[in-house]
JSON list of C-alpha atoms in Angstrom, two decimals:
[
{"chain": "A", "resi": 1, "resn": "UNK", "atom": "CA", "xyz": [-3.15, -3.45, -1.91]},
{"chain": "A", "resi": 2, "resn": "UNK", "atom": "CA", "xyz": [-2.73, -1.21, 0.74]},
{"chain": "A", "resi": 3, "resn": "UNK", "atom": "CA", "xyz": [-5.38, 1.87, 1.29]},
{"chain": "A", "resi": 4, "resn": "UNK", "atom": "CA", "xyz": [-4.26, 4.87, 3.23]},
{"chain": "A", "resi": 5, "resn": "UNK", "atom": "CA", "xyz": [-6.81, 6.46, 5.24]},
{"chain": "A", "resi": 6, "resn": "UNK", "atom": "CA", "xyz": [-4.77, 9.65, 6.22]},
{"chain": "A", "resi": 7, "resn": "UNK", "atom": "CA", "xyz": [-6.26, 11.77, 3.50]},
{"chain": "A", "resi": 8, "resn": "UNK", "atom": "CA", "xyz": [-9.67, 11.08, 5.01]},
{"chain": "A", "resi": 9, "resn": "UNK", "atom": "CA", "xyz": [-8.49, 12.36, 8.31]},
{"chain": "A", "resi": 10, "resn": "UNK", "atom": "CA", "xyz": [-8.55, 9.04, 9.93]},
{"chain": "A", "resi": 11, "resn": "UNK", "atom": "CA", "xyz": [-5.60, 7.89, 12.05]},
{"chain": "A", "resi": 12, "resn": "UNK", "atom": "CA", "xyz": [-4.01, 4.37, 12.16]},
{"chain": "A", "resi": 13, "resn": "UNK", "atom": "CA", "xyz": [-2.17, 2.39, 9.69]},
{"chain": "A", "resi": 14, "resn": "UNK", "atom": "CA", "xyz": [-3.37, 1.62, 6.06]},
{"chain": "A", "resi": 15, "resn": "UNK", "atom": "CA", "xyz": [-6.08, -1.00, 5.52]},
{"chain": "A", "resi": 16, "resn": "UNK", "atom": "CA", "xyz": [-5.34, -4.18, 3.44]},
{"chain": "A", "resi": 17, "resn": "UNK", "atom": "CA", "xyz": [-7.54, -4.90, 0.48]},
{"chain": "A", "resi": 18, "resn": "UNK", "atom": "CA", "xyz": [-7.98, -7.93, -1.69]},
{"chain": "A", "resi": 19, "resn": "UNK", "atom": "CA", "xyz": [-9.64, -7.60, -4.81]},
{"chain": "A", "resi": 20, "resn": "UNK", "atom": "CA", "xyz": [-11.75, -10.83, -6.25]},
{"chain": "A", "resi": 21, "resn": "UNK", "atom": "CA", "xyz": [-13.24, -9.35, -9.64]},
{"chain": "A", "resi": 22, "resn": "UNK", "atom": "CA", "xyz": [-15.86, -7.26, -8.52]},
{"chain": "A", "resi": 23, "resn": "UNK", "atom": "CA", "xyz": [-15.88, -8.03, -4.87]},
{"chain": "A", "resi": 24, "resn": "UNK", "atom": "CA", "xyz": [-13.23, -6.13, -2.44]},
{"chain": "A", "resi": 25, "resn": "UNK", "atom": "CA", "xyz": [-12.36, -7.43, 0.99]},
{"chain": "A", "resi": 26, "resn": "UNK", "atom": "CA", "xyz": [-10.79, -4.94, 3.35]},
{"chain": "A", "resi": 27, "resn": "UNK", "atom": "CA", "xyz": [-9.06, -5.83, 6.65]},
{"chain": "A", "resi": 28, "resn": "UNK", "atom": "CA", "xyz": [-9.67, -3.12, 9.34]},
{"chain": "A", "resi": 29, "resn": "UNK", "atom": "CA", "xyz": [-7.07, -2.18, 11.85]},
{"chain": "A", "resi": 30, "resn": "UNK", "atom": "CA", "xyz": [-7.50, -2.96, 15.28]},
{"chain": "A", "resi": 31, "resn": "UNK", "atom": "CA", "xyz": [-8.94, 0.48, 16.22]},
{"chain": "A", "resi": 32, "resn": "UNK", "atom": "CA", "xyz": [-11.45, 0.41, 13.42]},
{"chain": "A", "resi": 33, "resn": "UNK", "atom": "CA", "xyz": [-12.52, -3.48, 13.81]},
{"chain": "A", "resi": 34, "resn": "UNK", "atom": "CA", "xyz": [-13.75, -2.70, 17.29]},
{"chain": "A", "resi": 35, "resn": "UNK", "atom": "CA", "xyz": [-16.71, -1.42, 15.49]},
{"chain": "A", "resi": 36, "resn": "UNK", "atom": "CA", "xyz": [-17.40, -4.63, 13.65]},
{"chain": "A", "resi": 37, "resn": "UNK", "atom": "CA", "xyz": [-19.29, -7.88, 15.18]},
{"chain": "A", "resi": 38, "resn": "UNK", "atom": "CA", "xyz": [-17.14, -9.87, 17.33]},
{"chain": "A", "resi": 39, "resn": "UNK", "atom": "CA", "xyz": [-14.59, -12.07, 15.77]},
{"chain": "A", "resi": 40, "resn": "UNK", "atom": "CA", "xyz": [-14.82, -10.18, 12.32]},
{"chain": "A", "resi": 41, "resn": "UNK", "atom": "CA", "xyz": [-11.81, -8.23, 11.03]},
{"chain": "A", "resi": 42, "resn": "UNK", "atom": "CA", "xyz": [-12.65, -8.18, 7.24]},
{"chain": "A", "resi": 43, "resn": "UNK", "atom": "CA", "xyz": [-15.21, -6.09, 5.45]},
{"chain": "A", "resi": 44, "resn": "UNK", "atom": "CA", "xyz": [-16.89, -7.38, 2.12]},
{"chain": "A", "resi": 45, "resn": "UNK", "atom": "CA", "xyz": [-18.07, -4.97, -0.23]},
{"chain": "A", "resi": 46, "resn": "UNK", "atom": "CA", "xyz": [-19.63, -5.99, -3.68]},
{"chain": "A", "resi": 47, "resn": "UNK", "atom": "CA", "xyz": [-18.99, -3.19, -6.07]},
{"chain": "A", "resi": 48, "resn": "UNK", "atom": "CA", "xyz": [-21.79, -3.52, -8.29]},
{"chain": "A", "resi": 49, "resn": "UNK", "atom": "CA", "xyz": [-24.27, -3.22, -5.41]},
{"chain": "A", "resi": 50, "resn": "UNK", "atom": "CA", "xyz": [-22.16, -0.31, -3.74]},
{"chain": "A", "resi": 51, "resn": "UNK", "atom": "CA", "xyz": [-22.11, 1.46, -7.04]},
{"chain": "A", "resi": 52, "resn": "UNK", "atom": "CA", "xyz": [-25.75, 1.46, -7.80]},
{"chain": "A", "resi": 53, "resn": "UNK", "atom": "CA", "xyz": [-26.39, 3.73, -4.51]},
{"chain": "A", "resi": 54, "resn": "UNK", "atom": "CA", "xyz": [-24.10, 6.75, -6.00]},
{"chain": "A", "resi": 55, "resn": "UNK", "atom": "CA", "xyz": [-25.41, 5.95, -9.68]},
{"chain": "A", "resi": 56, "resn": "UNK", "atom": "CA", "xyz": [-21.99, 4.57, -11.03]},
{"chain": "A", "resi": 57, "resn": "UNK", "atom": "CA", "xyz": [-20.64, 1.22, -11.96]},
{"chain": "A", "resi": 58, "resn": "UNK", "atom": "CA", "xyz": [-17.87, 0.50, -9.93]},
{"chain": "A", "resi": 59, "resn": "UNK", "atom": "CA", "xyz": [-16.99, -2.88, -11.36]},
{"chain": "A", "resi": 60, "resn": "UNK", "atom": "CA", "xyz": [-15.14, -1.06, -13.90]},
{"chain": "A", "resi": 61, "resn": "UNK", "atom": "CA", "xyz": [-12.23, -0.59, -11.21]},
{"chain": "A", "resi": 62, "resn": "UNK", "atom": "CA", "xyz": [-11.67, -3.89, -11.20]},
{"chain": "A", "resi": 63, "resn": "UNK", "atom": "CA", "xyz": [-11.38, -4.23, -14.93]},
{"chain": "A", "resi": 64, "resn": "UNK", "atom": "CA", "xyz": [-9.03, -1.47, -14.93]},
{"chain": "A", "resi": 65, "resn": "UNK", "atom": "CA", "xyz": [-6.82, -3.38, -12.28]},
{"chain": "A", "resi": 66, "resn": "UNK", "atom": "CA", "xyz": [-6.81, -6.21, -14.47]},
{"chain": "A", "resi": 67, "resn": "UNK", "atom": "CA", "xyz": [-5.15, -4.57, -17.33]},
{"chain": "A", "resi": 68, "resn": "UNK", "atom": "CA", "xyz": [-1.71, -5.19, -18.88]},
{"chain": "A", "resi": 69, "resn": "UNK", "atom": "CA", "xyz": [0.56, -2.37, -17.16]},
{"chain": "A", "resi": 70, "resn": "UNK", "atom": "CA", "xyz": [3.02, -2.55, -20.18]},
{"chain": "A", "resi": 71, "resn": "UNK", "atom": "CA", "xyz": [0.09, -0.85, -22.39]},
{"chain": "A", "resi": 72, "resn": "UNK", "atom": "CA", "xyz": [-0.35, 1.75, -19.81]},
{"chain": "A", "resi": 73, "resn": "UNK", "atom": "CA", "xyz": [1.72, 4.59, -21.86]},
{"chain": "A", "resi": 74, "resn": "UNK", "atom": "CA", "xyz": [0.24, 3.57, -25.20]},
{"chain": "A", "resi": 75, "resn": "UNK", "atom": "CA", "xyz": [-3.19, 4.19, -23.34]},
{"chain": "A", "resi": 76, "resn": "UNK", "atom": "CA", "xyz": [-2.29, 7.38, -21.93]},
{"chain": "A", "resi": 77, "resn": "UNK", "atom": "CA", "xyz": [-1.10, 8.63, -25.27]},
{"chain": "A", "resi": 78, "resn": "UNK", "atom": "CA", "xyz": [-4.25, 7.58, -26.98]},
{"chain": "A", "resi": 79, "resn": "UNK", "atom": "CA", "xyz": [-6.74, 9.18, -24.53]},
{"chain": "A", "resi": 80, "resn": "UNK", "atom": "CA", "xyz": [-4.79, 12.35, -24.04]},
{"chain": "A", "resi": 81, "resn": "UNK", "atom": "CA", "xyz": [-3.98, 15.22, -26.44]},
{"chain": "A", "resi": 82, "resn": "UNK", "atom": "CA", "xyz": [-0.28, 15.05, -25.49]},
{"chain": "A", "resi": 83, "resn": "UNK", "atom": "CA", "xyz": [1.81, 13.17, -23.02]},
{"chain": "A", "resi": 84, "resn": "UNK", "atom": "CA", "xyz": [5.00, 15.43, -21.55]},
{"chain": "A", "resi": 85, "resn": "UNK", "atom": "CA", "xyz": [8.03, 13.80, -20.45]},
{"chain": "A", "resi": 86, "resn": "UNK", "atom": "CA", "xyz": [8.99, 15.55, -16.97]},
{"chain": "A", "resi": 87, "resn": "UNK", "atom": "CA", "xyz": [12.27, 13.61, -16.67]},
{"chain": "A", "resi": 88, "resn": "UNK", "atom": "CA", "xyz": [14.03, 10.71, -15.31]},
{"chain": "A", "resi": 89, "resn": "UNK", "atom": "CA", "xyz": [13.50, 9.22, -11.71]},
{"chain": "A", "resi": 90, "resn": "UNK", "atom": "CA", "xyz": [14.20, 6.25, -9.64]},
{"chain": "A", "resi": 91, "resn": "UNK", "atom": "CA", "xyz": [10.94, 4.39, -8.52]},
{"chain": "A", "resi": 92, "resn": "UNK", "atom": "CA", "xyz": [11.81, 1.48, -5.85]},
{"chain": "A", "resi": 93, "resn": "UNK", "atom": "CA", "xyz": [15.51, 1.30, -7.17]},
{"chain": "A", "resi": 94, "resn": "UNK", "atom": "CA", "xyz": [14.54, 1.14, -10.86]},
{"chain": "A", "resi": 95, "resn": "UNK", "atom": "CA", "xyz": [15.16, 4.29, -13.23]},
{"chain": "A", "resi": 96, "resn": "UNK", "atom": "CA", "xyz": [11.96, 5.54, -14.75]},
{"chain": "A", "resi": 97, "resn": "UNK", "atom": "CA", "xyz": [10.99, 7.91, -17.18]},
{"chain": "A", "resi": 98, "resn": "UNK", "atom": "CA", "xyz": [8.17, 10.15, -15.40]},
{"chain": "A", "resi": 99, "resn": "UNK", "atom": "CA", "xyz": [5.42, 11.40, -17.75]},
{"chain": "A", "resi": 100, "resn": "UNK", "atom": "CA", "xyz": [2.70, 13.52, -17.15]},
{"chain": "A", "resi": 101, "resn": "UNK", "atom": "CA", "xyz": [-0.76, 13.83, -19.15]},
{"chain": "A", "resi": 102, "resn": "UNK", "atom": "CA", "xyz": [-4.68, 14.90, -19.03]},
{"chain": "A", "resi": 103, "resn": "UNK", "atom": "CA", "xyz": [-6.72, 11.90, -20.05]},
{"chain": "A", "resi": 104, "resn": "UNK", "atom": "CA", "xyz": [-9.91, 12.71, -21.89]},
{"chain": "A", "resi": 105, "resn": "UNK", "atom": "CA", "xyz": [-12.08, 10.08, -20.19]},
{"chain": "A", "resi": 106, "resn": "UNK", "atom": "CA", "xyz": [-14.50, 10.20, -23.19]},
{"chain": "A", "resi": 107, "resn": "UNK", "atom": "CA", "xyz": [-11.52, 9.25, -25.44]},
{"chain": "A", "resi": 108, "resn": "UNK", "atom": "CA", "xyz": [-10.45, 6.49, -22.76]},
{"chain": "A", "resi": 109, "resn": "UNK", "atom": "CA", "xyz": [-14.53, 4.97, -23.01]},
{"chain": "A", "resi": 110, "resn": "UNK", "atom": "CA", "xyz": [-14.13, 4.93, -26.80]},
{"chain": "A", "resi": 111, "resn": "UNK", "atom": "CA", "xyz": [-10.88, 2.84, -26.73]},
{"chain": "A", "resi": 112, "resn": "UNK", "atom": "CA", "xyz": [-12.09, 0.53, -23.71]},
{"chain": "A", "resi": 113, "resn": "UNK", "atom": "CA", "xyz": [-15.24, -1.26, -24.93]},
{"chain": "A", "resi": 114, "resn": "UNK", "atom": "CA", "xyz": [-15.22, -3.67, -21.94]},
{"chain": "A", "resi": 115, "resn": "UNK", "atom": "CA", "xyz": [-15.20, -0.53, -19.51]},
{"chain": "A", "resi": 116, "resn": "UNK", "atom": "CA", "xyz": [-16.91, 1.89, -21.49]},
{"chain": "A", "resi": 117, "resn": "UNK", "atom": "CA", "xyz": [-20.12, 2.02, -19.31]},
{"chain": "A", "resi": 118, "resn": "UNK", "atom": "CA", "xyz": [-18.03, 2.15, -16.15]},
{"chain": "A", "resi": 119, "resn": "UNK", "atom": "CA", "xyz": [-16.27, 5.21, -17.43]},
{"chain": "A", "resi": 120, "resn": "UNK", "atom": "CA", "xyz": [-19.22, 7.09, -18.69]},
{"chain": "A", "resi": 121, "resn": "UNK", "atom": "CA", "xyz": [-20.71, 6.51, -15.52]},
{"chain": "A", "resi": 122, "resn": "UNK", "atom": "CA", "xyz": [-17.63, 7.62, -13.77]},
{"chain": "A", "resi": 123, "resn": "UNK", "atom": "CA", "xyz": [-17.67, 10.93, -15.67]},
{"chain": "A", "resi": 124, "resn": "UNK", "atom": "CA", "xyz": [-21.42, 11.52, -14.73]},
{"chain": "A", "resi": 125, "resn": "UNK", "atom": "CA", "xyz": [-20.51, 10.83, -11.11]},
{"chain": "A", "resi": 126, "resn": "UNK", "atom": "CA", "xyz": [-17.36, 13.13, -10.96]},
{"chain": "A", "resi": 127, "resn": "UNK", "atom": "CA", "xyz": [-18.89, 16.13, -13.10]},
{"chain": "A", "resi": 128, "resn": "UNK", "atom": "CA", "xyz": [-15.65, 16.27, -15.08]},
{"chain": "A", "resi": 129, "resn": "UNK", "atom": "CA", "xyz": [-14.56, 14.28, -18.37]},
{"chain": "A", "resi": 130, "resn": "UNK", "atom": "CA", "xyz": [-10.72, 14.82, -17.78]},
{"chain": "A", "resi": 131, "resn": "UNK", "atom": "CA", "xyz": [-8.26, 13.21, -15.27]},
{"chain": "A", "resi": 132, "resn": "UNK", "atom": "CA", "xyz": [-4.79, 14.57, -14.71]},
{"chain": "A", "resi": 133, "resn": "UNK", "atom": "CA", "xyz": [-2.31, 11.49, -14.32]},
{"chain": "A", "resi": 134, "resn": "UNK", "atom": "CA", "xyz": [1.34, 11.06, -13.73]},
{"chain": "A", "resi": 135, "resn": "UNK", "atom": "CA", "xyz": [3.25, 7.72, -14.79]},
{"chain": "A", "resi": 136, "resn": "UNK", "atom": "CA", "xyz": [6.64, 6.44, -14.27]},
{"chain": "A", "resi": 137, "resn": "UNK", "atom": "CA", "xyz": [7.93, 4.01, -16.97]},
{"chain": "A", "resi": 138, "resn": "UNK", "atom": "CA", "xyz": [10.98, 1.57, -16.87]},
{"chain": "A", "resi": 139, "resn": "UNK", "atom": "CA", "xyz": [13.20, 0.77, -20.13]},
{"chain": "A", "resi": 140, "resn": "UNK", "atom": "CA", "xyz": [11.28, -2.16, -20.89]},
{"chain": "A", "resi": 141, "resn": "UNK", "atom": "CA", "xyz": [8.07, -0.02, -21.10]},
{"chain": "A", "resi": 142, "resn": "UNK", "atom": "CA", "xyz": [6.41, -1.32, -18.01]},
{"chain": "A", "resi": 143, "resn": "UNK", "atom": "CA", "xyz": [4.61, 1.28, -15.85]},
{"chain": "A", "resi": 144, "resn": "UNK", "atom": "CA", "xyz": [5.99, 1.35, -12.31]},
{"chain": "A", "resi": 145, "resn": "UNK", "atom": "CA", "xyz": [4.09, 4.01, -10.73]},
{"chain": "A", "resi": 146, "resn": "UNK", "atom": "CA", "xyz": [0.87, 5.88, -11.49]},
{"chain": "A", "resi": 147, "resn": "UNK", "atom": "CA", "xyz": [-0.31, 8.60, -9.75]},
{"chain": "A", "resi": 148, "resn": "UNK", "atom": "CA", "xyz": [-3.57, 10.74, -9.79]},
{"chain": "A", "resi": 149, "resn": "UNK", "atom": "CA", "xyz": [-5.81, 13.01, -7.95]},
{"chain": "A", "resi": 150, "resn": "UNK", "atom": "CA", "xyz": [-9.64, 12.72, -8.17]},
{"chain": "A", "resi": 151, "resn": "UNK", "atom": "CA", "xyz": [-11.49, 16.01, -7.62]},
{"chain": "A", "resi": 152, "resn": "UNK", "atom": "CA", "xyz": [-14.85, 15.25, -5.72]},
{"chain": "A", "resi": 153, "resn": "UNK", "atom": "CA", "xyz": [-15.82, 18.68, -5.21]},
{"chain": "A", "resi": 154, "resn": "UNK", "atom": "CA", "xyz": [-18.29, 18.63, -8.21]},
{"chain": "A", "resi": 155, "resn": "UNK", "atom": "CA", "xyz": [-19.34, 14.81, -7.90]},
{"chain": "A", "resi": 156, "resn": "UNK", "atom": "CA", "xyz": [-22.44, 13.56, -6.61]},
{"chain": "A", "resi": 157, "resn": "UNK", "atom": "CA", "xyz": [-20.96, 11.88, -3.53]},
{"chain": "A", "resi": 158, "resn": "UNK", "atom": "CA", "xyz": [-19.71, 15.07, -2.18]},
{"chain": "A", "resi": 159, "resn": "UNK", "atom": "CA", "xyz": [-23.11, 16.60, -2.74]},
{"chain": "A", "resi": 160, "resn": "UNK", "atom": "CA", "xyz": [-24.86, 14.02, -1.07]},
{"chain": "A", "resi": 161, "resn": "UNK", "atom": "CA", "xyz": [-22.60, 12.81, 1.70]},
{"chain": "A", "resi": 162, "resn": "UNK", "atom": "CA", "xyz": [-21.26, 15.20, 4.43]},
{"chain": "A", "resi": 163, "resn": "UNK", "atom": "CA", "xyz": [-17.48, 15.25, 5.39]},
{"chain": "A", "resi": 164, "resn": "UNK", "atom": "CA", "xyz": [-16.25, 13.70, 2.01]},
{"chain": "A", "resi": 165, "resn": "UNK", "atom": "CA", "xyz": [-13.01, 15.44, 1.25]},
{"chain": "A", "resi": 166, "resn": "UNK", "atom": "CA", "xyz": [-12.53, 17.55, -1.84]},
{"chain": "A", "resi": 167, "resn": "UNK", "atom": "CA", "xyz": [-10.20, 15.28, -3.64]},
{"chain": "A", "resi": 168, "resn": "UNK", "atom": "CA", "xyz": [-8.68, 11.66, -3.12]},
{"chain": "A", "resi": 169, "resn": "UNK", "atom": "CA", "xyz": [-5.15, 11.32, -4.09]},
{"chain": "A", "resi": 170, "resn": "UNK", "atom": "CA", "xyz": [-4.06, 7.64, -5.37]},
{"chain": "A", "resi": 171, "resn": "UNK", "atom": "CA", "xyz": [-0.67, 6.23, -5.89]},
{"chain": "A", "resi": 172, "resn": "UNK", "atom": "CA", "xyz": [-0.17, 2.74, -7.45]},
{"chain": "A", "resi": 173, "resn": "UNK", "atom": "CA", "xyz": [3.44, 0.95, -7.62]},
{"chain": "A", "resi": 174, "resn": "UNK", "atom": "CA", "xyz": [3.99, -1.79, -9.70]},
{"chain": "A", "resi": 175, "resn": "UNK", "atom": "CA", "xyz": [6.80, -4.27, -9.14]},
{"chain": "A", "resi": 176, "resn": "UNK", "atom": "CA", "xyz": [7.78, -8.04, -9.05]},
{"chain": "A", "resi": 177, "resn": "UNK", "atom": "CA", "xyz": [6.67, -8.44, -12.89]},
{"chain": "A", "resi": 178, "resn": "UNK", "atom": "CA", "xyz": [6.67, -12.01, -13.73]},
{"chain": "A", "resi": 179, "resn": "UNK", "atom": "CA", "xyz": [6.40, -13.32, -10.14]},
{"chain": "A", "resi": 180, "resn": "UNK", "atom": "CA", "xyz": [3.26, -15.53, -9.48]},
{"chain": "A", "resi": 181, "resn": "UNK", "atom": "CA", "xyz": [0.52, -13.73, -7.49]},
{"chain": "A", "resi": 182, "resn": "UNK", "atom": "CA", "xyz": [-1.40, -15.72, -4.85]},
{"chain": "A", "resi": 183, "resn": "UNK", "atom": "CA", "xyz": [-4.03, -13.22, -3.17]},
{"chain": "A", "resi": 184, "resn": "UNK", "atom": "CA", "xyz": [-5.74, -15.64, -0.43]},
{"chain": "A", "resi": 185, "resn": "UNK", "atom": "CA", "xyz": [-9.27, -14.54, 0.32]},
{"chain": "A", "resi": 186, "resn": "UNK", "atom": "CA", "xyz": [-9.90, -14.14, 4.07]},
{"chain": "A", "resi": 187, "resn": "UNK", "atom": "CA", "xyz": [-11.37, -16.77, 6.07]},
{"chain": "A", "resi": 188, "resn": "UNK", "atom": "CA", "xyz": [-15.34, -16.67, 5.83]},
{"chain": "A", "resi": 189, "resn": "UNK", "atom": "CA", "xyz": [-15.96, -16.42, 9.46]},
{"chain": "A", "resi": 190, "resn": "UNK", "atom": "CA", "xyz": [-13.87, -13.42, 9.75]},
{"chain": "A", "resi": 191, "resn": "UNK", "atom": "CA", "xyz": [-15.83, -11.50, 7.26]},
{"chain": "A", "resi": 192, "resn": "UNK", "atom": "CA", "xyz": [-18.72, -9.22, 7.42]},
{"chain": "A", "resi": 193, "resn": "UNK", "atom": "CA", "xyz": [-20.80, -8.32, 4.53]},
{"chain": "A", "resi": 194, "resn": "UNK", "atom": "CA", "xyz": [-21.36, -4.55, 4.18]},
{"chain": "A", "resi": 195, "resn": "UNK", "atom": "CA", "xyz": [-24.12, -4.88, 1.56]},
{"chain": "A", "resi": 196, "resn": "UNK", "atom": "CA", "xyz": [-26.21, -7.22, 3.78]},
{"chain": "A", "resi": 197, "resn": "UNK", "atom": "CA", "xyz": [-25.63, -4.46, 6.72]},
{"chain": "A", "resi": 198, "resn": "UNK", "atom": "CA", "xyz": [-26.70, -1.52, 4.77]},
{"chain": "A", "resi": 199, "resn": "UNK", "atom": "CA", "xyz": [-29.37, -3.42, 2.80]},
{"chain": "A", "resi": 200, "resn": "UNK", "atom": "CA", "xyz": [-27.75, -2.95, -0.28]},
{"chain": "A", "resi": 201, "resn": "UNK", "atom": "CA", "xyz": [-27.39, 1.23, -0.05]}
]
């Protein structure tokens, strides 16, 4: 996964991220890696530990990423009062139907027993129980793109952390269906544990 930091006002190329269950490894570009200890270019973040500092269970992020993309549209229908078809658009060369919906996060929590606690804590963190989302679905019912913007203006993070943007936009493209994925973890000697540096805060 690539993380674009430009929306935070930070220059440079996107950050490469690897998810391993509830642990995230982020490879910093050279400009940012200079702030890390010598020989280190990857930062390791334990989502469970990081989430406790702001009162939210971030482990639900990894559970969400592991979901079946072919079921996403059904999930949106179930968690939304209505789903609107916007039109037909190409995504990475594939014809798709573009849908728009507003997810009721409380309904989403009721439909997702394994992620219920994570979703409930996210509602508490963001100060909102709704989330607008756009989805692009191909002829086989597979989601090719998800796009949504998280409003942080009412969140605990914005209230307690100066400089946090008012919103963060996410775009997730899905492709190469059926192709085996091999996401190698970075070499341990190139990794610095962020939780160890911050003392779990």
